[in-house]
Coordinates of C-alpha atoms in Angstrom, one line a residue:
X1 CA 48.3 49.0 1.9
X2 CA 46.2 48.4 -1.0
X3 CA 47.3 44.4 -1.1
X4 CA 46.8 44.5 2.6
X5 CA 42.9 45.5 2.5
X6 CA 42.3 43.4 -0.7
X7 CA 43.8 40.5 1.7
X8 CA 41.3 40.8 4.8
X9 CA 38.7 41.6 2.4
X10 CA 38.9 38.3 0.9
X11 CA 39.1 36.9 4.2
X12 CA 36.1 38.3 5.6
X13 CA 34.1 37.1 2.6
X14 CA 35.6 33.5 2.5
X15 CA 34.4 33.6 6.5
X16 CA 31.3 34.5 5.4
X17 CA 30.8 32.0 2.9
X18 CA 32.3 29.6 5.3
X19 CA 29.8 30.5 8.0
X20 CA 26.6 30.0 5.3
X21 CA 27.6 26.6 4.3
X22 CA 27.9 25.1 7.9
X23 CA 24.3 26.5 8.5
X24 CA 23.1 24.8 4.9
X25 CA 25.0 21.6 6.3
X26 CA 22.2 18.9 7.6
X27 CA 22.1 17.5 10.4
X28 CA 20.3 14.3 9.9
X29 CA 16.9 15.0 11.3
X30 CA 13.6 15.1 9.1
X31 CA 13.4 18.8 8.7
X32 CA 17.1 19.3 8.1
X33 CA 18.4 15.8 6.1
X34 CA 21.7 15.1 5.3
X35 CA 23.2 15.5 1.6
X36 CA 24.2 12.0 0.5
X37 CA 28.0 13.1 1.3
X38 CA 26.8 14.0 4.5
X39 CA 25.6 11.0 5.0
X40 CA 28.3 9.0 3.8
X41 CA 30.7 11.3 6.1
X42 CA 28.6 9.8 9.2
X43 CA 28.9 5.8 8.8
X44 CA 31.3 5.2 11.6
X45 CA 29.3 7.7 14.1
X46 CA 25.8 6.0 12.9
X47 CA 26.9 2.9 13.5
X48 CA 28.2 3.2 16.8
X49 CA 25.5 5.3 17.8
X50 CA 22.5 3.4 16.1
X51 CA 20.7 6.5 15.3
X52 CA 18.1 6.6 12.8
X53 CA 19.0 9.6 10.2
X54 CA 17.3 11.3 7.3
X55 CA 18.9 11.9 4.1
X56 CA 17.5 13.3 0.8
X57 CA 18.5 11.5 -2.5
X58 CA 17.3 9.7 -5.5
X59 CA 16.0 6.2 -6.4
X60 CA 18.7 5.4 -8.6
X61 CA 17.8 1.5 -9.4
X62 CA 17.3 -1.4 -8.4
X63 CA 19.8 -3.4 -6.7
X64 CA 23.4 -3.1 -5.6
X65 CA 24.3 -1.9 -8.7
X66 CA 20.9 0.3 -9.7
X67 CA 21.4 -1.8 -12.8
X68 CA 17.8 -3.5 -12.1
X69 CA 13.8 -2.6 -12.3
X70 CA 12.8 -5.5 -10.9
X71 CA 13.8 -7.0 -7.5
X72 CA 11.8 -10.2 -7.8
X73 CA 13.2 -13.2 -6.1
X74 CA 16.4 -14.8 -8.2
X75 CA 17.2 -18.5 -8.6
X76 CA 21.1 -18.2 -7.8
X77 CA 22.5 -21.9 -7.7
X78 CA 19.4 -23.7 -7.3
X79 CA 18.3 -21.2 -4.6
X80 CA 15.9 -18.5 -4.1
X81 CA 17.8 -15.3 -3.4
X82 CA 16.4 -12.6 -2.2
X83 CA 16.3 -9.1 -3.7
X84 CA 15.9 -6.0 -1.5
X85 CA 18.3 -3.7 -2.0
X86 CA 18.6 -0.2 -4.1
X87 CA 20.8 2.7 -5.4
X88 CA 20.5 5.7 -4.1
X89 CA 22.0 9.2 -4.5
X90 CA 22.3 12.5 -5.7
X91 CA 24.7 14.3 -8.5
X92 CA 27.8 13.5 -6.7
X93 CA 27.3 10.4 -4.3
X94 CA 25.6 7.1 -4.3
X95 CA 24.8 4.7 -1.4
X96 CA 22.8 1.2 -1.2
X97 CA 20.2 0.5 1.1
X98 CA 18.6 -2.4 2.0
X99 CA 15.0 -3.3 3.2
X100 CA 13.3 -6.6 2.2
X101 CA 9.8 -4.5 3.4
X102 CA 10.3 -1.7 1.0
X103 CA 12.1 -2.7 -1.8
X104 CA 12.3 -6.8 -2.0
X105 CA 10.1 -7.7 -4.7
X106 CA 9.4 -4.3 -5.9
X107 CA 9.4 -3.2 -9.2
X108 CA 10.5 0.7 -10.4
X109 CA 6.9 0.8 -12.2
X110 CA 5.4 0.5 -9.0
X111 CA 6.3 4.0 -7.8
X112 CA 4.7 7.1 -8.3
X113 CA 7.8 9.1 -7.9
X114 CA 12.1 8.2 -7.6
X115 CA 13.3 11.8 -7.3
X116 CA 14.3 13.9 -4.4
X117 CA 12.9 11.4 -2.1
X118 CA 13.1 11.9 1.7
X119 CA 14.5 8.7 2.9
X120 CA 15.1 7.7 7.0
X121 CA 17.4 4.9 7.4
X122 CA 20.7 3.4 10.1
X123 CA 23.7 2.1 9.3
X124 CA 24.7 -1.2 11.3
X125 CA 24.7 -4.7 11.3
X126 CA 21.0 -4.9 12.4
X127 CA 18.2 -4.6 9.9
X128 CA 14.6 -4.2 10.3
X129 CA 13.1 -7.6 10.7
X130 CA 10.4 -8.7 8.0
X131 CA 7.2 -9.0 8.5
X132 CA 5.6 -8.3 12.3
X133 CA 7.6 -10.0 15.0
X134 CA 4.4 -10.2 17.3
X135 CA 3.7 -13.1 15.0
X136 CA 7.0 -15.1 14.4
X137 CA 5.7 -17.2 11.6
X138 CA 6.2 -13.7 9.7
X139 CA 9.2 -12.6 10.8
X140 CA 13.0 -12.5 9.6
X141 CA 16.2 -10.9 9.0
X142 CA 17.3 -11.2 5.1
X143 CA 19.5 -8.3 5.4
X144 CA 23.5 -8.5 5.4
X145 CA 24.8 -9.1 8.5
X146 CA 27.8 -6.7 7.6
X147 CA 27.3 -3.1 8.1
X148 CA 25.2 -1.7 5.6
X149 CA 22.4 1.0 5.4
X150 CA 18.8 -0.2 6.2
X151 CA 15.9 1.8 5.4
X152 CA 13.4 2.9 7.8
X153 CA 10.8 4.5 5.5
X154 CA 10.6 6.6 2.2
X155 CA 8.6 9.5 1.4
X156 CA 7.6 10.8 -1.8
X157 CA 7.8 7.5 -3.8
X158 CA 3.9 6.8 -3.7
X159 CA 1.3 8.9 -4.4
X160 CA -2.1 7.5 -5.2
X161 CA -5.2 8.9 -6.8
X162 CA -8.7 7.9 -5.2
X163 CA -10.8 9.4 -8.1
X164 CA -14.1 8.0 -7.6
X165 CA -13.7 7.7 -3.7
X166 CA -12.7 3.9 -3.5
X167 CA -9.9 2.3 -5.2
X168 CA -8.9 -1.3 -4.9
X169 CA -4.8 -1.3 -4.4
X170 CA -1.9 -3.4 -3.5
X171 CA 1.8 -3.1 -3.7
X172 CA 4.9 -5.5 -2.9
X173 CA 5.9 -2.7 -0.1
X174 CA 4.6 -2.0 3.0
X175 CA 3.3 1.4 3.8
X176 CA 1.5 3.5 5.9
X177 CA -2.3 4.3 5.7
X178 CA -2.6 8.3 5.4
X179 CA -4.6 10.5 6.9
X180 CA -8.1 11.1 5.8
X181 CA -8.0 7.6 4.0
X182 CA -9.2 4.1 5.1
X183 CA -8.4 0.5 4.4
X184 CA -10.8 -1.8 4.1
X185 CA -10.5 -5.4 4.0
X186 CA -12.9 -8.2 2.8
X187 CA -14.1 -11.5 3.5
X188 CA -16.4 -13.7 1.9
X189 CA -17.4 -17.1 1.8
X190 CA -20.6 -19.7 2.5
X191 CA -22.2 -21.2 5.8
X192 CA -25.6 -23.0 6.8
X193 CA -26.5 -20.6 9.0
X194 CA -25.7 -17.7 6.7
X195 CA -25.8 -18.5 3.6
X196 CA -23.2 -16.6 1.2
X197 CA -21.6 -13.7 2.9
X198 CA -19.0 -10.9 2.5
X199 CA -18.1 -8.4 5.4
X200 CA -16.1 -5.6 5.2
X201 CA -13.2 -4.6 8.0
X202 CA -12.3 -0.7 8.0
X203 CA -9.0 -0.1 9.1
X204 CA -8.3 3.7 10.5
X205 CA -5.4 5.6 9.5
X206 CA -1.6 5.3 10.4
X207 CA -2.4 1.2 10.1
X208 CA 0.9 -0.2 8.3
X209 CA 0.1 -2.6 5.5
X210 CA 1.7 -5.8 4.8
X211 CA 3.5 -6.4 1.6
X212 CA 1.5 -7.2 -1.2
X213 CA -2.0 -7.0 0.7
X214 CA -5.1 -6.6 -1.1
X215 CA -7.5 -3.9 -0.1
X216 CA -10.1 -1.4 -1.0
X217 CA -8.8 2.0 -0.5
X218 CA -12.0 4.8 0.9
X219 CA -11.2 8.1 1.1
X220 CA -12.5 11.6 -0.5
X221 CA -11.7 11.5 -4.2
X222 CA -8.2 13.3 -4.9
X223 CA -4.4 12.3 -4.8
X224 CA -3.1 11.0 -1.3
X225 CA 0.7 10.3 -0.5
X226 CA 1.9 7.1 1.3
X227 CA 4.7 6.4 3.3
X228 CA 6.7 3.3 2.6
X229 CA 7.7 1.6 5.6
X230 CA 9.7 -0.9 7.8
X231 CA 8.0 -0.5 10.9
X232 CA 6.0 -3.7 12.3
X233 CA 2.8 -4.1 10.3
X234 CA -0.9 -5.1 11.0
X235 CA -1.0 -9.0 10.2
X236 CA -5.0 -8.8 10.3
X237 CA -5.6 -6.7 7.8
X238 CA -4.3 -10.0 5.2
X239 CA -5.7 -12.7 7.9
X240 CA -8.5 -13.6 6.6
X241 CA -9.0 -11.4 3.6
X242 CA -10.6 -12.9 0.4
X243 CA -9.3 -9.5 -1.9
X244 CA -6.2 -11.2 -3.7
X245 CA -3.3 -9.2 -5.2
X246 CA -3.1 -8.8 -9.2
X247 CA 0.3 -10.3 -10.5
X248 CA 0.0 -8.6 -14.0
X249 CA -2.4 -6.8 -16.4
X250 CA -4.3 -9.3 -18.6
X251 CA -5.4 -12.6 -17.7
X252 CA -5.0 -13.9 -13.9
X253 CA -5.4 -17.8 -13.4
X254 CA -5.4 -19.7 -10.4
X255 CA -5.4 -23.7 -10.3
X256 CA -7.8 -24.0 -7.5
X257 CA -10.9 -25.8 -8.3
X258 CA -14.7 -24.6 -8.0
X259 CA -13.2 -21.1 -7.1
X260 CA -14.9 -17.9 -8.8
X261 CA -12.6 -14.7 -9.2
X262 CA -14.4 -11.4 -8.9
X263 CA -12.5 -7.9 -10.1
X264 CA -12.8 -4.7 -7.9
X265 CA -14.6 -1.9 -9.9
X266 CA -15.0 1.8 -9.2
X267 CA -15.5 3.6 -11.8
X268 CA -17.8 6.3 -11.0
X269 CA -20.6 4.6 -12.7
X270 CA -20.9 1.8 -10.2
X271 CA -18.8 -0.3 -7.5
X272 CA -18.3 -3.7 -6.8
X273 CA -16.7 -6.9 -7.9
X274 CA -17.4 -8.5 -11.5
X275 CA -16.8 -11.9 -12.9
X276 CA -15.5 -11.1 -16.4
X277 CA -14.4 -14.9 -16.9
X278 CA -16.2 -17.9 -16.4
X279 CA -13.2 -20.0 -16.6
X280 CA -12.3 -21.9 -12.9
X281 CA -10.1 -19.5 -10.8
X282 CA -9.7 -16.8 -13.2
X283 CA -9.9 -13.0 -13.7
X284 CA -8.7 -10.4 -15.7
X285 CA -7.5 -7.2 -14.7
X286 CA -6.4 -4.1 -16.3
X287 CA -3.6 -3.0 -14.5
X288 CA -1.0 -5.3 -12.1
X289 CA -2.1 -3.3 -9.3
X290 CA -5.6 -3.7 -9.1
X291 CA -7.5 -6.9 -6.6
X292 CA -10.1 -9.4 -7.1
X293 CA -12.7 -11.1 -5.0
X294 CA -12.1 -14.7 -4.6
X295 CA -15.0 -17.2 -3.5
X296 CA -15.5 -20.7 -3.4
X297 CA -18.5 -22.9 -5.1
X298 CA -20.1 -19.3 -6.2
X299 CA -22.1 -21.3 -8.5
X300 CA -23.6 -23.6 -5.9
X301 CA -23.2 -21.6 -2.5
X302 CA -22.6 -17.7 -2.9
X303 CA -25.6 -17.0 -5.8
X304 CA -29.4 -16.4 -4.5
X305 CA -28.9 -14.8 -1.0
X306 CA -28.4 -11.3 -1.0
X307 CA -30.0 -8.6 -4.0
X308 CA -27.2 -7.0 -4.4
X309 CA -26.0 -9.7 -6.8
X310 CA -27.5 -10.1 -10.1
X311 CA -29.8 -12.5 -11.6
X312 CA -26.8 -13.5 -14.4
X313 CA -24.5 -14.4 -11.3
X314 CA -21.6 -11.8 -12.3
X315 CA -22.1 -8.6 -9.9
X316 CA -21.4 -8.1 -6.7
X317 CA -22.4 -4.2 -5.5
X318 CA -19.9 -2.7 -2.8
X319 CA -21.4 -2.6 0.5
X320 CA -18.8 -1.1 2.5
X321 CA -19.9 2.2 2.8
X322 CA -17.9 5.2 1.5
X323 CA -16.0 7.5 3.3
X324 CA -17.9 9.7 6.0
X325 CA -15.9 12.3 7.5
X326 CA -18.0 15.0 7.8
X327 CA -21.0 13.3 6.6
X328 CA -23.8 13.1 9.1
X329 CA -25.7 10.0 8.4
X330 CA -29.2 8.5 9.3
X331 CA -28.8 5.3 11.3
X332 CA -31.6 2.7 10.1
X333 CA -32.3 -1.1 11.3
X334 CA -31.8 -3.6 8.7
X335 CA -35.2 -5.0 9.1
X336 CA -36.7 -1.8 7.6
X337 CA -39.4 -3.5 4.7
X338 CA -39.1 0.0 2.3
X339 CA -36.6 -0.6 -0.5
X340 CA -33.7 1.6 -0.8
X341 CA -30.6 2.4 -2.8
X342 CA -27.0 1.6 -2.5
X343 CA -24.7 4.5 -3.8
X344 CA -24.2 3.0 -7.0
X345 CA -28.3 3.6 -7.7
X346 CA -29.0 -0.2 -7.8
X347 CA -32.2 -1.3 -5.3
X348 CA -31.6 -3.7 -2.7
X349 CA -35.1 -4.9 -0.9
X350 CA -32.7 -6.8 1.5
X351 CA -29.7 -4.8 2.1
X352 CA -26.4 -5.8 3.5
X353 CA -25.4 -3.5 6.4
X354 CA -23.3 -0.5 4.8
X355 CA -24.2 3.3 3.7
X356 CA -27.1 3.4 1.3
X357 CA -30.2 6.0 0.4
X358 CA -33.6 6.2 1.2
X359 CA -35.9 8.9 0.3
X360 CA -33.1 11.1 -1.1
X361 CA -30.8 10.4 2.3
X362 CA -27.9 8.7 3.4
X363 CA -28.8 6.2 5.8
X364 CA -26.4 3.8 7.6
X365 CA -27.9 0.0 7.8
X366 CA -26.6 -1.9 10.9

């Protein structure tokens, strides 16, 4: 009798425990992932299906192997190959994913984070073309035509801190724009009717970046998480832009002639671009990761037309505003004669349109 209670005892109990691991199990969507096993379980299913799931696991490395950091392009029998693919997984299971967005050409040191990361991909023959496909001169396939596990996005790889309110930023990965943060592209150059010019283009929230596009980054100061993504990106927002990407700390050189490189500065003291070299075509920069201001024939063209640049030819004061939300400006025509001050405490008697302060208030020049 005893043996006999012991026996449905243990039954009920091994029910029990049965019953709470189904309702741990995932079930693929964001707010309940898949374990890597899970996910593993499901290839067959995904692929007839063509679902997009959402598994949690670890940035392993680099590669098909995770043996790699760096997934630069590769010279592989006198051609370029290349590298987009990564190792993920948990404490039991691995898989490799592929996305030529995300991870071709990144490097490991270019993510904030490569743990516990919540990750939305398919399985399939199909990847996510490169590029934006509204413009085909951008777009391709690179992935394996085989099936094989294409990322869609990944979150929690990339978190940024805005300290001083602006921050100049790039990254060979696309990503989207978060909330309460705004991307702002620039242009410069020289005409007749002009003179030397630079405009600034904000770009709003949710706006997907291309790879490896320079911008100026506006938002509150604090720490701000990005989503890396596949979807189709914004081409504009690198048409036209004169912010370059930074390929490594140190010294920056282009061949171009009669070109001027300027480096984005925030610092809380002051914001702008500098020219810290006055060698042709060349900058240096502090980190990989940070952009520079390029413009032609600064000598001859870009110097004398705005006061905003200084008498020694090698500062350039932002004028693009800083972020607003919240912020109830003064609108002001930008033929007003009274000096006033641009938010780095520098005078400009002819002020380029932006957010600036007269008589201890923000005013917005149009």
């Amino acid at each position: 009798m005893k043996d006999s209670t012991t026996t449905k005892t243990l039954a009920i109990i091994a029910g029990l425990f049965i019953t709470t691991v189904n309702a741990l199990a995932g079930d693929g969507t964001k707010d309940n992932p898949y374990t890597v096993a899970e996910l593993n379980a499901q290839k067959d299913a995904l692929a007839a299906n063509g679902n997009t799931v959402w598994v949690k696991a670890d940035l392993k490395g680099l590669g098909e192997d995770g043996s790699l950091t760096d997934n630069s392009d590769a010279e592989v029998d006198g051609k370029t190959v290349k590298r987009m693919a990564g190792l993920f997984g948990d404490a039991t299971d691995s898989f490799v994913a592929y996305s030529w967005q995300i991870l071709g050409q990144i490097e490991l040191s270019d993510l904030s984070n490569t743990k516990d990361l919540l990750i939305a991909l398919t399985y399939g023959t199909e990847g996510h073309p490169s590029g934006n496909t509204a413009n085909p001169q951008y777009a391709s396939n690179e992935e394996p035509t085989t099936p094989h596990f294409s990322l869609a996005e990944v979150q929690g790889a990339l978190t940024l801190n805005i300290a001083n309110g602006l921050r100049g930023y790039h990254i060979p990965s696309s990503y989207v724009v978060p909330d309460n943060v705004i991307a702002v592209k620039i242009s410069a150059g020289y005409s007749t009717s002009k003179g030397a010019y630079v405009n600034y283009t904000n770009f709003e929230p949710g706006i997907v970046t291309p790879k490896n596009t320079a911008v100026v980054l506006m938002a509150k100061p604090g720490s701000y998480n990005f989503t890396l993504t596949a979807a189709l990106n914004e081409q504009t927002l690198s048409n036209g832009n004169a912010m370059n990407a930074g390929t490594q700390a140190g010294v920056n050189a282009g061949t171009t002639k009669n070109r001027a490189r300027f480096r984005f500065v925030a610092d809380g003291t002051k914001a702008g671009f500098e020219r810290n070299s006055d060698e042709n075509c060349t900058v240096t920069l502090q980190s990989k990761d940070e952009i520079y201001l390029q413009v032609n024939s600064a000598e001859n063209n870009f110097w004398g037309n705005y006061a905003w640049e200084d008498s020694d030819k090698k500062w350039i004061t932002w004028g693009g505003g800083s972020y607003t939300a919240g912020i109830n400006a003064t609108e002001m025509e930008s033929d007003e004669p009274n000096t006033v001050f641009d938010l780095s405490g520098r005078s400009s008697i002819k002020p380029y349109k932006g957010i600036y302060v007269k008589g201890g208030k923000k005013v917005i020049i149009k």
